[in-house]
Amino acid sequence: MTYKKALVAVNIYEDTEHVIASAKAIAHKLKLKLDVMTVIDNAAEFVPAAMDFQKSLQENAKQKLKEIKPQFDGINAEFHIAQGNPNYEITHYAEAHDCDLIIIGSHARHGLNLLLGSTANSVLHKAKCDVLTVRIRENNPNQVMNYGKILLATDLEDDSAQVASLAKEIAHTFDSSVSTICVQGDPTVVTGIYGIVPEVQSQLTEDMQQKLNDWSNKYQFKGHRYLQAGSAADEITETANSHGYGLIVIGSHQRGAFGRFFLGSTANAVLHHAKQDVLVTKLKA
């Protein structure tokens, strides 16, 4: 799998430097063509007979993009303005224009903000292509995240090969090391429900560790192999945050269907709580 064209979604109403800097670095590394897009509100939905106000929004967006354009010198980039709901406009544009990657900024969200969701979260669920969320770092908004260390989350099922291939390609491009992580359910819960004795649980854990080691060796991943127990999202983000990983690569099924990633909950939770960039690849149903 090789990305050829990425849609970079920028929010002109906030600091765009974080997304632009990362998109430029990634475009250079992967030799991508970029479509840079911003979405403005449809003022008519909020203010009746607001044609003048809508025109001012359009002019403001054009001016902002004009200011942004010089930052993409040397990159094959086109610039677009859409009007309406950002979640729909971004995902619809990506699909209609054959973009195989969406690059979008992501804030850390907690509590009510997490429940209300975010543009990045909605795009993650609705997009049919892969999504790279660039963590907005308020202290250093234009600092490009170092992808020297990649953490690949896997459940070792058949379609994990797709995630492994993507991580391997990204690692080759950025000269990165790849560590793998697999999260088992909480053994105390399993033991309590099914009455599994500690010796059996210990053997199951040993077998799973061997399976993770064999799987990692198969794809020539030389980093650490983490086998954790508990909440998948919590363990993935805690490991990434504690050991200085710059990028998390994880798979998610399209349409958020029931299954191993229930309503995209694992990828979604990782997106919200990780301190680093997160690349989500859409697994085939």
PDB file of C-alpha atoms in Angstrom:
ATOM      1  CA  MET A   1       0.000   0.000   0.000  1.00  0.00           C
ATOM      2  CA  THR A   2       1.346   3.413  -1.006  1.00  0.00           C
ATOM      3  CA  TYR A   3      -0.469   6.675  -0.348  1.00  0.00           C
ATOM      4  CA  LYS A   4      -0.681   8.845  -3.435  1.00  0.00           C
ATOM      5  CA  LYS A   5      -3.009  11.691  -2.539  1.00  0.00           C
ATOM      6  CA  ALA A   6      -3.892  13.165   0.834  1.00  0.00           C
ATOM      7  CA  LEU A   7      -6.592  15.595   1.864  1.00  0.00           C
ATOM      8  CA  VAL A   8      -5.296  18.046   4.462  1.00  0.00           C
ATOM      9  CA  ALA A   9      -8.169  19.503   6.470  1.00  0.00           C
ATOM     10  CA  VAL A  10      -7.280  22.840   8.059  1.00  0.00           C
ATOM     11  CA  ASN A  11      -9.422  24.863  10.404  1.00  0.00           C
ATOM     12  CA  ILE A  12      -8.774  28.520   9.558  1.00  0.00           C
ATOM     13  CA  TYR A  13     -10.513  29.573  12.767  1.00  0.00           C
ATOM     14  CA  GLU A  14      -7.641  28.234  14.875  1.00  0.00           C
ATOM     15  CA  ASP A  15      -3.863  27.941  14.643  1.00  0.00           C
ATOM     16  CA  THR A  16      -3.155  25.831  11.546  1.00  0.00           C
ATOM     17  CA  GLU A  17       0.628  25.584  11.949  1.00  0.00           C
ATOM     18  CA  HIS A  18       0.578  22.170  13.639  1.00  0.00           C
ATOM     19  CA  VAL A  19      -1.305  20.484  10.787  1.00  0.00           C
ATOM     20  CA  ILE A  20       0.540  22.324   8.024  1.00  0.00           C
ATOM     21  CA  ALA A  21       4.006  21.500   9.370  1.00  0.00           C
ATOM     22  CA  SER A  22       3.199  17.822   9.740  1.00  0.00           C
ATOM     23  CA  ALA A  23       1.412  17.596   6.375  1.00  0.00           C
ATOM     24  CA  LYS A  24       4.421  19.153   4.638  1.00  0.00           C
ATOM     25  CA  ALA A  25       6.853  16.750   6.297  1.00  0.00           C
ATOM     26  CA  ILE A  26       4.692  13.750   5.430  1.00  0.00           C
ATOM     27  CA  ALA A  27       4.137  14.941   1.850  1.00  0.00           C
ATOM     28  CA  HIS A  28       7.889  15.274   1.321  1.00  0.00           C
ATOM     29  CA  LYS A  29       8.609  11.860   2.816  1.00  0.00           C
ATOM     30  CA  LEU A  30       5.825  10.000   1.016  1.00  0.00           C
ATOM     31  CA  LYS A  31       5.911  12.141  -2.149  1.00  0.00           C
ATOM     32  CA  LEU A  32       2.206  12.886  -1.841  1.00  0.00           C
ATOM     33  CA  LYS A  33      -0.032  15.144  -3.827  1.00  0.00           C
ATOM     34  CA  LEU A  34      -2.044  17.283  -1.410  1.00  0.00           C
ATOM     35  CA  ASP A  35      -5.501  18.785  -1.537  1.00  0.00           C
ATOM     36  CA  VAL A  36      -5.668  21.419   1.183  1.00  0.00           C
ATOM     37  CA  MET A  37      -9.215  22.127   2.258  1.00  0.00           C
ATOM     38  CA  THR A  38     -11.040  24.317   4.717  1.00  0.00           C
ATOM     39  CA  VAL A  39     -14.742  24.231   5.512  1.00  0.00           C
ATOM     40  CA  ILE A  40     -16.753  27.333   6.367  1.00  0.00           C
ATOM     41  CA  ASP A  41     -20.152  27.486   8.006  1.00  0.00           C
ATOM     42  CA  ASN A  42     -23.349  27.773   6.043  1.00  0.00           C
ATOM     43  CA  ALA A  43     -24.501  31.064   7.524  1.00  0.00           C
ATOM     44  CA  ALA A  44     -27.986  30.702   6.071  1.00  0.00           C
ATOM     45  CA  GLU A  45     -28.617  27.931   8.595  1.00  0.00           C
ATOM     46  CA  PHE A  46     -28.081  30.369  11.450  1.00  0.00           C
ATOM     47  CA  VAL A  47     -28.905  33.827  10.108  1.00  0.00           C
ATOM     48  CA  PRO A  48     -31.812  34.223   7.661  1.00  0.00           C
ATOM     49  CA  ALA A  49     -31.042  36.360   4.597  1.00  0.00           C
ATOM     50  CA  ALA A  50     -27.356  36.328   5.490  1.00  0.00           C
ATOM     51  CA  MET A  51     -25.919  36.556   1.982  1.00  0.00           C
ATOM     52  CA  ASP A  52     -23.569  39.397   2.875  1.00  0.00           C
ATOM     53  CA  PHE A  53     -22.309  37.536   5.925  1.00  0.00           C
ATOM     54  CA  GLN A  54     -21.817  34.377   3.865  1.00  0.00           C
ATOM     55  CA  LYS A  55     -19.843  36.360   1.327  1.00  0.00           C
ATOM     56  CA  SER A  56     -17.608  37.722   4.091  1.00  0.00           C
ATOM     57  CA  LEU A  57     -16.943  34.171   5.298  1.00  0.00           C
ATOM     58  CA  GLN A  58     -15.957  33.187   1.770  1.00  0.00           C
ATOM     59  CA  GLU A  59     -13.630  36.175   1.380  1.00  0.00           C
ATOM     60  CA  ASN A  60     -12.040  35.516   4.761  1.00  0.00           C
ATOM     61  CA  ALA A  61     -11.427  31.869   3.836  1.00  0.00           C
ATOM     62  CA  LYS A  62      -9.888  32.875   0.494  1.00  0.00           C
ATOM     63  CA  GLN A  63      -7.551  35.300   2.255  1.00  0.00           C
ATOM     64  CA  LYS A  64      -6.522  32.695   4.823  1.00  0.00           C
ATOM     65  CA  LEU A  65      -5.748  30.130   2.130  1.00  0.00           C
ATOM     66  CA  LYS A  66      -3.813  32.767   0.188  1.00  0.00           C
ATOM     67  CA  GLU A  67      -1.665  33.300   3.282  1.00  0.00           C
ATOM     68  CA  ILE A  68      -1.189  29.556   3.720  1.00  0.00           C
ATOM     69  CA  LYS A  69      -0.229  28.762   0.108  1.00  0.00           C
ATOM     70  CA  PRO A  70       3.428  29.924   0.293  1.00  0.00           C
ATOM     71  CA  GLN A  71       4.045  27.405   3.066  1.00  0.00           C
ATOM     72  CA  PHE A  72       3.428  24.610   0.538  1.00  0.00           C
ATOM     73  CA  ASP A  73       5.993  25.795  -2.007  1.00  0.00           C
ATOM     74  CA  GLY A  74       7.693  22.808  -3.617  1.00  0.00           C
ATOM     75  CA  ILE A  75       4.732  20.510  -2.938  1.00  0.00           C
ATOM     76  CA  ASN A  76       2.096  19.520  -5.479  1.00  0.00           C
ATOM     77  CA  ALA A  77      -0.880  21.060  -3.673  1.00  0.00           C
ATOM     78  CA  GLU A  78      -4.286  22.426  -4.605  1.00  0.00           C
ATOM     79  CA  PHE A  79      -6.514  24.513  -2.351  1.00  0.00           C
ATOM     80  CA  HIS A  80     -10.254  24.304  -1.866  1.00  0.00           C
ATOM     81  CA  ILE A  81     -13.054  25.890   0.163  1.00  0.00           C
ATOM     82  CA  ALA A  82     -16.164  23.927   1.066  1.00  0.00           C
ATOM     83  CA  GLN A  83     -19.308  25.112   2.798  1.00  0.00           C
ATOM     84  CA  GLY A  84     -21.397  23.126   5.255  1.00  0.00           C
ATOM     85  CA  ASN A  85     -20.820  20.469   7.904  1.00  0.00           C
ATOM     86  CA  PRO A  86     -17.051  19.815   8.206  1.00  0.00           C
ATOM     87  CA  ASN A  87     -17.477  16.110   8.950  1.00  0.00           C
ATOM     88  CA  TYR A  88     -19.514  15.519   5.806  1.00  0.00           C
ATOM     89  CA  GLU A  89     -17.593  17.871   3.529  1.00  0.00           C
ATOM     90  CA  ILE A  90     -14.192  16.405   4.432  1.00  0.00           C
ATOM     91  CA  THR A  91     -15.177  12.758   4.068  1.00  0.00           C
ATOM     92  CA  HIS A  92     -17.293  13.384   0.952  1.00  0.00           C
ATOM     93  CA  TYR A  93     -14.479  15.303  -0.745  1.00  0.00           C
ATOM     94  CA  ALA A  94     -11.922  12.605   0.101  1.00  0.00           C
ATOM     95  CA  GLU A  95     -14.114   9.914  -1.425  1.00  0.00           C
ATOM     96  CA  ALA A  96     -15.130  11.932  -4.486  1.00  0.00           C
ATOM     97  CA  HIS A  97     -11.549  12.929  -5.307  1.00  0.00           C
ATOM     98  CA  ASP A  98      -9.825   9.590  -4.670  1.00  0.00           C
ATOM     99  CA  CYS A  99      -7.861  10.652  -1.614  1.00  0.00           C
ATOM    100  CA  ASP A 100      -6.411   7.643   0.163  1.00  0.00           C
ATOM    101  CA  LEU A 101      -5.417   9.540   3.315  1.00  0.00           C
ATOM    102  CA  ILE A 102      -6.965  12.344   5.354  1.00  0.00           C
ATOM    103  CA  ILE A 103      -4.663  14.443   7.549  1.00  0.00           C
ATOM    104  CA  ILE A 104      -6.493  16.355  10.256  1.00  0.00           C
ATOM    105  CA  GLY A 105      -5.671  18.033  13.550  1.00  0.00           C
ATOM    106  CA  SER A 106      -6.852  16.546  16.829  1.00  0.00           C
ATOM    107  CA  HIS A 107      -7.173  18.077  20.284  1.00  0.00           C
ATOM    108  CA  ALA A 108      -7.130  16.028  23.460  1.00  0.00           C
ATOM    109  CA  ARG A 109     -10.761  15.626  24.517  1.00  0.00           C
ATOM    110  CA  HIS A 110     -12.070  14.620  27.898  1.00  0.00           C
ATOM    111  CA  GLY A 111     -15.364  14.500  29.723  1.00  0.00           C
ATOM    112  CA  LEU A 112     -18.203  16.377  28.014  1.00  0.00           C
ATOM    113  CA  ASN A 113     -16.025  17.348  25.065  1.00  0.00           C
ATOM    114  CA  LEU A 114     -15.339  13.666  24.368  1.00  0.00           C
ATOM    115  CA  LEU A 115     -19.036  12.815  24.573  1.00  0.00           C
ATOM    116  CA  LEU A 116     -19.929  15.627  22.204  1.00  0.00           C
ATOM    117  CA  GLY A 117     -17.291  14.399  19.825  1.00  0.00           C
ATOM    118  CA  SER A 118     -14.995  16.320  17.510  1.00  0.00           C
ATOM    119  CA  THR A 119     -14.447  16.795  13.825  1.00  0.00           C
ATOM    120  CA  ALA A 120     -11.483  14.405  13.865  1.00  0.00           C
ATOM    121  CA  ASN A 121     -13.570  11.797  15.672  1.00  0.00           C
ATOM    122  CA  SER A 122     -16.451  12.072  13.208  1.00  0.00           C
ATOM    123  CA  VAL A 123     -14.104  11.964  10.227  1.00  0.00           C
ATOM    124  CA  LEU A 124     -12.470   8.858  11.675  1.00  0.00           C
ATOM    125  CA  HIS A 125     -15.821   7.075  11.780  1.00  0.00           C
ATOM    126  CA  LYS A 126     -17.170   8.235   8.425  1.00  0.00           C
ATOM    127  CA  ALA A 127     -14.101   8.224   6.202  1.00  0.00           C
ATOM    128  CA  LYS A 128     -13.606   5.291   3.857  1.00  0.00           C
ATOM    129  CA  CYS A 129      -9.880   5.957   3.601  1.00  0.00           C
ATOM    130  CA  ASP A 130      -7.135   5.994   6.227  1.00  0.00           C
ATOM    131  CA  VAL A 131      -6.989   8.908   8.666  1.00  0.00           C
ATOM    132  CA  LEU A 132      -3.895  10.469  10.244  1.00  0.00           C
ATOM    133  CA  THR A 133      -4.746  12.621  13.243  1.00  0.00           C
ATOM    134  CA  VAL A 134      -2.036  15.147  14.056  1.00  0.00           C
ATOM    135  CA  ARG A 135      -1.939  15.868  17.764  1.00  0.00           C
ATOM    136  CA  ILE A 136      -2.215  19.602  18.342  1.00  0.00           C
ATOM    137  CA  ARG A 137       0.527  20.586  20.750  1.00  0.00           C
ATOM    138  CA  GLU A 138      -0.397  23.955  22.221  1.00  0.00           C
ATOM    139  CA  ASN A 139       3.122  24.665  23.522  1.00  0.00           C
ATOM    140  CA  ASN A 140       4.856  23.873  20.216  1.00  0.00           C
ATOM    141  CA  PRO A 141       2.157  24.018  17.545  1.00  0.00           C
ATOM    142  CA  ASN A 142       4.566  23.904  14.592  1.00  0.00           C
ATOM    143  CA  GLN A 143       6.770  21.112  15.961  1.00  0.00           C
ATOM    144  CA  VAL A 144       6.548  18.056  13.711  1.00  0.00           C
ATOM    145  CA  MET A 145       6.152  14.847  15.666  1.00  0.00           C
ATOM    146  CA  ASN A 146       9.145  12.531  15.432  1.00  0.00           C
ATOM    147  CA  TYR A 147       8.110   9.209  13.897  1.00  0.00           C
ATOM    148  CA  GLY A 148      11.384   7.511  14.854  1.00  0.00           C
ATOM    149  CA  LYS A 149       9.496   5.136  17.147  1.00  0.00           C
ATOM    150  CA  ILE A 150       6.205   3.598  16.016  1.00  0.00           C
ATOM    151  CA  LEU A 151       3.832   1.578  18.185  1.00  0.00           C
ATOM    152  CA  LEU A 152       1.701  -0.879  16.204  1.00  0.00           C
ATOM    153  CA  ALA A 153      -1.456  -2.108  17.945  1.00  0.00           C
ATOM    154  CA  THR A 154      -2.645  -5.548  16.844  1.00  0.00           C
ATOM    155  CA  ASP A 155      -5.108  -8.228  17.924  1.00  0.00           C
ATOM    156  CA  LEU A 156      -3.233 -10.818  15.801  1.00  0.00           C
ATOM    157  CA  GLU A 157      -6.320 -11.665  13.734  1.00  0.00           C
ATOM    158  CA  ASP A 158      -6.117 -12.333  10.000  1.00  0.00           C
ATOM    159  CA  ASP A 159      -6.635  -8.750   8.860  1.00  0.00           C
ATOM    160  CA  SER A 160      -3.790  -7.587  11.113  1.00  0.00           C
ATOM    161  CA  ALA A 161      -1.587  -8.228   8.083  1.00  0.00           C
ATOM    162  CA  GLN A 162      -3.012  -5.046   6.547  1.00  0.00           C
ATOM    163  CA  VAL A 163      -1.990  -2.967   9.558  1.00  0.00           C
ATOM    164  CA  ALA A 164       1.434  -4.618   9.665  1.00  0.00           C
ATOM    165  CA  SER A 165       2.107  -3.827   6.003  1.00  0.00           C
ATOM    166  CA  LEU A 166       1.197  -0.186   6.541  1.00  0.00           C
ATOM    167  CA  ALA A 167       3.408   0.133   9.632  1.00  0.00           C
ATOM    168  CA  LYS A 168       6.282  -1.495   7.782  1.00  0.00           C
ATOM    169  CA  GLU A 169       5.989   0.964   4.907  1.00  0.00           C
ATOM    170  CA  ILE A 170       5.794   3.987   7.202  1.00  0.00           C
ATOM    171  CA  ALA A 171       8.785   2.698   9.187  1.00  0.00           C
ATOM    172  CA  HIS A 172      10.825   2.257   6.007  1.00  0.00           C
ATOM    173  CA  THR A 173       9.970   5.769   4.842  1.00  0.00           C
ATOM    174  CA  PHE A 174      10.808   7.439   8.148  1.00  0.00           C
ATOM    175  CA  ASP A 175      13.652   5.072   9.090  1.00  0.00           C
ATOM    176  CA  SER A 176      11.716   4.113  12.218  1.00  0.00           C
ATOM    177  CA  SER A 177      11.691   1.194  14.607  1.00  0.00           C
ATOM    178  CA  VAL A 178       8.377  -0.601  15.142  1.00  0.00           C
ATOM    179  CA  SER A 179       7.228  -2.056  18.443  1.00  0.00           C
ATOM    180  CA  THR A 180       4.082  -4.136  18.705  1.00  0.00           C
ATOM    181  CA  ILE A 181       1.405  -4.305  21.375  1.00  0.00           C
ATOM    182  CA  CYS A 182      -1.415  -6.787  21.912  1.00  0.00           C
ATOM    183  CA  VAL A 183      -3.907  -6.363  24.756  1.00  0.00           C
ATOM    184  CA  GLN A 184      -5.694  -9.272  26.381  1.00  0.00           C
ATOM    185  CA  GLY A 185      -8.846  -8.924  28.404  1.00  0.00           C
ATOM    186  CA  ASP A 186      -8.491  -8.500  32.151  1.00  0.00           C
ATOM    187  CA  PRO A 187      -7.508 -11.990  33.401  1.00  0.00           C
ATOM    188  CA  THR A 188      -9.207 -11.454  36.758  1.00  0.00           C
ATOM    189  CA  VAL A 189     -12.522 -10.913  34.970  1.00  0.00           C
ATOM    190  CA  VAL A 190     -12.012 -13.958  32.769  1.00  0.00           C
ATOM    191  CA  THR A 191     -11.091 -16.072  35.788  1.00  0.00           C
ATOM    192  CA  GLY A 192     -14.104 -14.857  37.750  1.00  0.00           C
ATOM    193  CA  ILE A 193     -16.546 -15.592  34.939  1.00  0.00           C
ATOM    194  CA  TYR A 194     -15.174 -18.830  33.549  1.00  0.00           C
ATOM    195  CA  GLY A 195     -13.365 -20.208  36.575  1.00  0.00           C
ATOM    196  CA  ILE A 196      -9.997 -20.457  34.813  1.00  0.00           C
ATOM    197  CA  VAL A 197      -7.313 -21.484  37.290  1.00  0.00           C
ATOM    198  CA  PRO A 198      -4.173 -19.310  37.525  1.00  0.00           C
ATOM    199  CA  GLU A 199      -1.967 -22.017  35.992  1.00  0.00           C
ATOM    200  CA  VAL A 200      -4.158 -22.145  32.885  1.00  0.00           C
ATOM    201  CA  GLN A 201      -4.245 -18.364  32.637  1.00  0.00           C
ATOM    202  CA  SER A 202      -0.468 -18.271  32.919  1.00  0.00           C
ATOM    203  CA  GLN A 203      -0.151 -20.765  30.071  1.00  0.00           C
ATOM    204  CA  LEU A 204      -2.586 -18.785  27.927  1.00  0.00           C
ATOM    205  CA  THR A 205      -0.518 -15.634  28.512  1.00  0.00           C
ATOM    206  CA  GLU A 206       2.694 -17.465  27.655  1.00  0.00           C
ATOM    207  CA  ASP A 207       1.140 -18.817  24.461  1.00  0.00           C
ATOM    208  CA  MET A 208      -0.119 -15.373  23.480  1.00  0.00           C
ATOM    209  CA  GLN A 209       3.309 -13.832  24.082  1.00  0.00           C
ATOM    210  CA  GLN A 210       4.840 -16.440  21.801  1.00  0.00           C
ATOM    211  CA  LYS A 211       2.197 -15.731  19.174  1.00  0.00           C
ATOM    212  CA  LEU A 212       2.970 -12.003  19.363  1.00  0.00           C
ATOM    213  CA  ASN A 213       6.702 -12.697  19.081  1.00  0.00           C
ATOM    214  CA  ASP A 214       6.184 -14.961  16.063  1.00  0.00           C
ATOM    215  CA  TRP A 215       3.880 -12.437  14.402  1.00  0.00           C
ATOM    216  CA  SER A 216       6.359  -9.591  14.994  1.00  0.00           C
ATOM    217  CA  ASN A 217       9.233 -11.680  13.644  1.00  0.00           C
ATOM    218  CA  LYS A 218       7.180 -12.512  10.548  1.00  0.00           C
ATOM    219  CA  TYR A 219       7.067  -8.817   9.630  1.00  0.00           C
ATOM    220  CA  GLN A 220      10.614  -8.163  10.867  1.00  0.00           C
ATOM    221  CA  PHE A 221       9.599  -5.710  13.565  1.00  0.00           C
ATOM    222  CA  LYS A 222      12.654  -5.333  15.787  1.00  0.00           C
ATOM    223  CA  GLY A 223      11.185  -3.239  18.599  1.00  0.00           C
ATOM    224  CA  HIS A 224       9.599  -4.266  21.890  1.00  0.00           C
ATOM    225  CA  ARG A 225       6.711  -6.721  22.019  1.00  0.00           C
ATOM    226  CA  TYR A 226       4.227  -5.646  24.666  1.00  0.00           C
ATOM    227  CA  LEU A 227       1.588  -8.081  25.855  1.00  0.00           C
ATOM    228  CA  GLN A 228      -0.726  -6.236  28.241  1.00  0.00           C
ATOM    229  CA  ALA A 229      -3.955  -7.030  30.036  1.00  0.00           C
ATOM    230  CA  GLY A 230      -6.903  -4.706  30.584  1.00  0.00           C
ATOM    231  CA  SER A 231      -8.581  -2.038  28.489  1.00  0.00           C
ATOM    232  CA  ALA A 232      -7.081  -2.031  24.989  1.00  0.00           C
ATOM    233  CA  ALA A 233      -7.233   1.756  24.529  1.00  0.00           C
ATOM    234  CA  ASP A 234      -5.830   2.459  28.004  1.00  0.00           C
ATOM    235  CA  GLU A 235      -2.935   0.047  27.619  1.00  0.00           C
ATOM    236  CA  ILE A 236      -2.065   1.236  24.119  1.00  0.00           C
ATOM    237  CA  THR A 237      -2.017   4.925  25.036  1.00  0.00           C
ATOM    238  CA  GLU A 238      -0.233   4.363  28.356  1.00  0.00           C
ATOM    239  CA  THR A 239       2.486   2.347  26.646  1.00  0.00           C
ATOM    240  CA  ALA A 240       2.874   4.915  23.857  1.00  0.00           C
ATOM    241  CA  ASN A 241       2.970   7.834  26.268  1.00  0.00           C
ATOM    242  CA  SER A 242       5.341   6.183  28.745  1.00  0.00           C
ATOM    243  CA  HIS A 243       7.906   5.011  26.215  1.00  0.00           C
ATOM    244  CA  GLY A 244       8.121   8.010  23.912  1.00  0.00           C
ATOM    245  CA  TYR A 245       6.459   6.719  20.755  1.00  0.00           C
ATOM    246  CA  GLY A 246       5.814   9.338  18.093  1.00  0.00           C
ATOM    247  CA  LEU A 247       3.138   7.508  16.122  1.00  0.00           C
ATOM    248  CA  ILE A 248       0.499   4.896  16.901  1.00  0.00           C
ATOM    249  CA  VAL A 249      -0.742   2.735  14.017  1.00  0.00           C
ATOM    250  CA  ILE A 250      -4.041   0.938  14.568  1.00  0.00           C
ATOM    251  CA  GLY A 251      -6.793  -0.652  12.489  1.00  0.00           C
ATOM    252  CA  SER A 252     -10.518   0.054  12.572  1.00  0.00           C
ATOM    253  CA  HIS A 253     -13.369  -1.526  10.656  1.00  0.00           C
ATOM    254  CA  GLN A 254     -15.336   0.686   8.281  1.00  0.00           C
ATOM    255  CA  ARG A 255     -18.764   1.885   9.336  1.00  0.00           C
ATOM    256  CA  GLY A 256     -17.915   1.221  12.996  1.00  0.00           C
ATOM    257  CA  ALA A 257     -19.624  -2.165  12.731  1.00  0.00           C
ATOM    258  CA  PHE A 258     -20.074  -4.517  15.665  1.00  0.00           C
ATOM    259  CA  GLY A 259     -17.022  -6.701  16.055  1.00  0.00           C
ATOM    260  CA  ARG A 260     -13.552  -6.559  17.475  1.00  0.00           C
ATOM    261  CA  PHE A 261     -13.568  -2.749  17.430  1.00  0.00           C
ATOM    262  CA  PHE A 262     -17.081  -2.144  18.754  1.00  0.00           C
ATOM    263  CA  LEU A 263     -18.298   1.102  17.151  1.00  0.00           C
ATOM    264  CA  GLY A 264     -14.647   1.996  16.616  1.00  0.00           C
ATOM    265  CA  SER A 265     -14.289   2.368  20.374  1.00  0.00           C
ATOM    266  CA  THR A 266     -10.639   1.295  20.570  1.00  0.00           C
ATOM    267  CA  ALA A 267      -9.370   3.493  17.748  1.00  0.00           C
ATOM    268  CA  ASN A 268     -11.631   6.314  18.908  1.00  0.00           C
ATOM    269  CA  ALA A 269     -10.415   6.168  22.510  1.00  0.00           C
ATOM    270  CA  VAL A 270      -6.793   5.994  21.405  1.00  0.00           C
ATOM    271  CA  LEU A 271      -7.372   9.060  19.227  1.00  0.00           C
ATOM    272  CA  HIS A 272      -8.691  11.033  22.191  1.00  0.00           C
ATOM    273  CA  HIS A 273      -6.156  10.043  24.822  1.00  0.00           C
ATOM    274  CA  ALA A 274      -2.862   9.576  22.977  1.00  0.00           C
ATOM    275  CA  LYS A 275      -0.310  12.357  23.160  1.00  0.00           C
ATOM    276  CA  GLN A 276       1.121  11.485  19.770  1.00  0.00           C
ATOM    277  CA  ASP A 277      -0.146  11.295  16.203  1.00  0.00           C
ATOM    278  CA  VAL A 278      -2.419   8.370  15.385  1.00  0.00           C
ATOM    279  CA  LEU A 279      -2.702   6.670  11.993  1.00  0.00           C
ATOM    280  CA  VAL A 280      -5.914   4.680  11.625  1.00  0.00           C
ATOM    281  CA  THR A 281      -6.193   2.324   8.681  1.00  0.00           C
ATOM    282  CA  LYS A 282      -9.629   1.113   7.641  1.00  0.00           C
ATOM    283  CA  LEU A 283      -9.814  -2.675   7.656  1.00  0.00           C
ATOM    284  CA  LYS A 284     -11.937  -4.400   5.069  1.00  0.00           C
ATOM    285  CA  ALA A 285     -15.195  -5.771   6.413  1.00  0.00           C
TER     286      ALA A 285
END
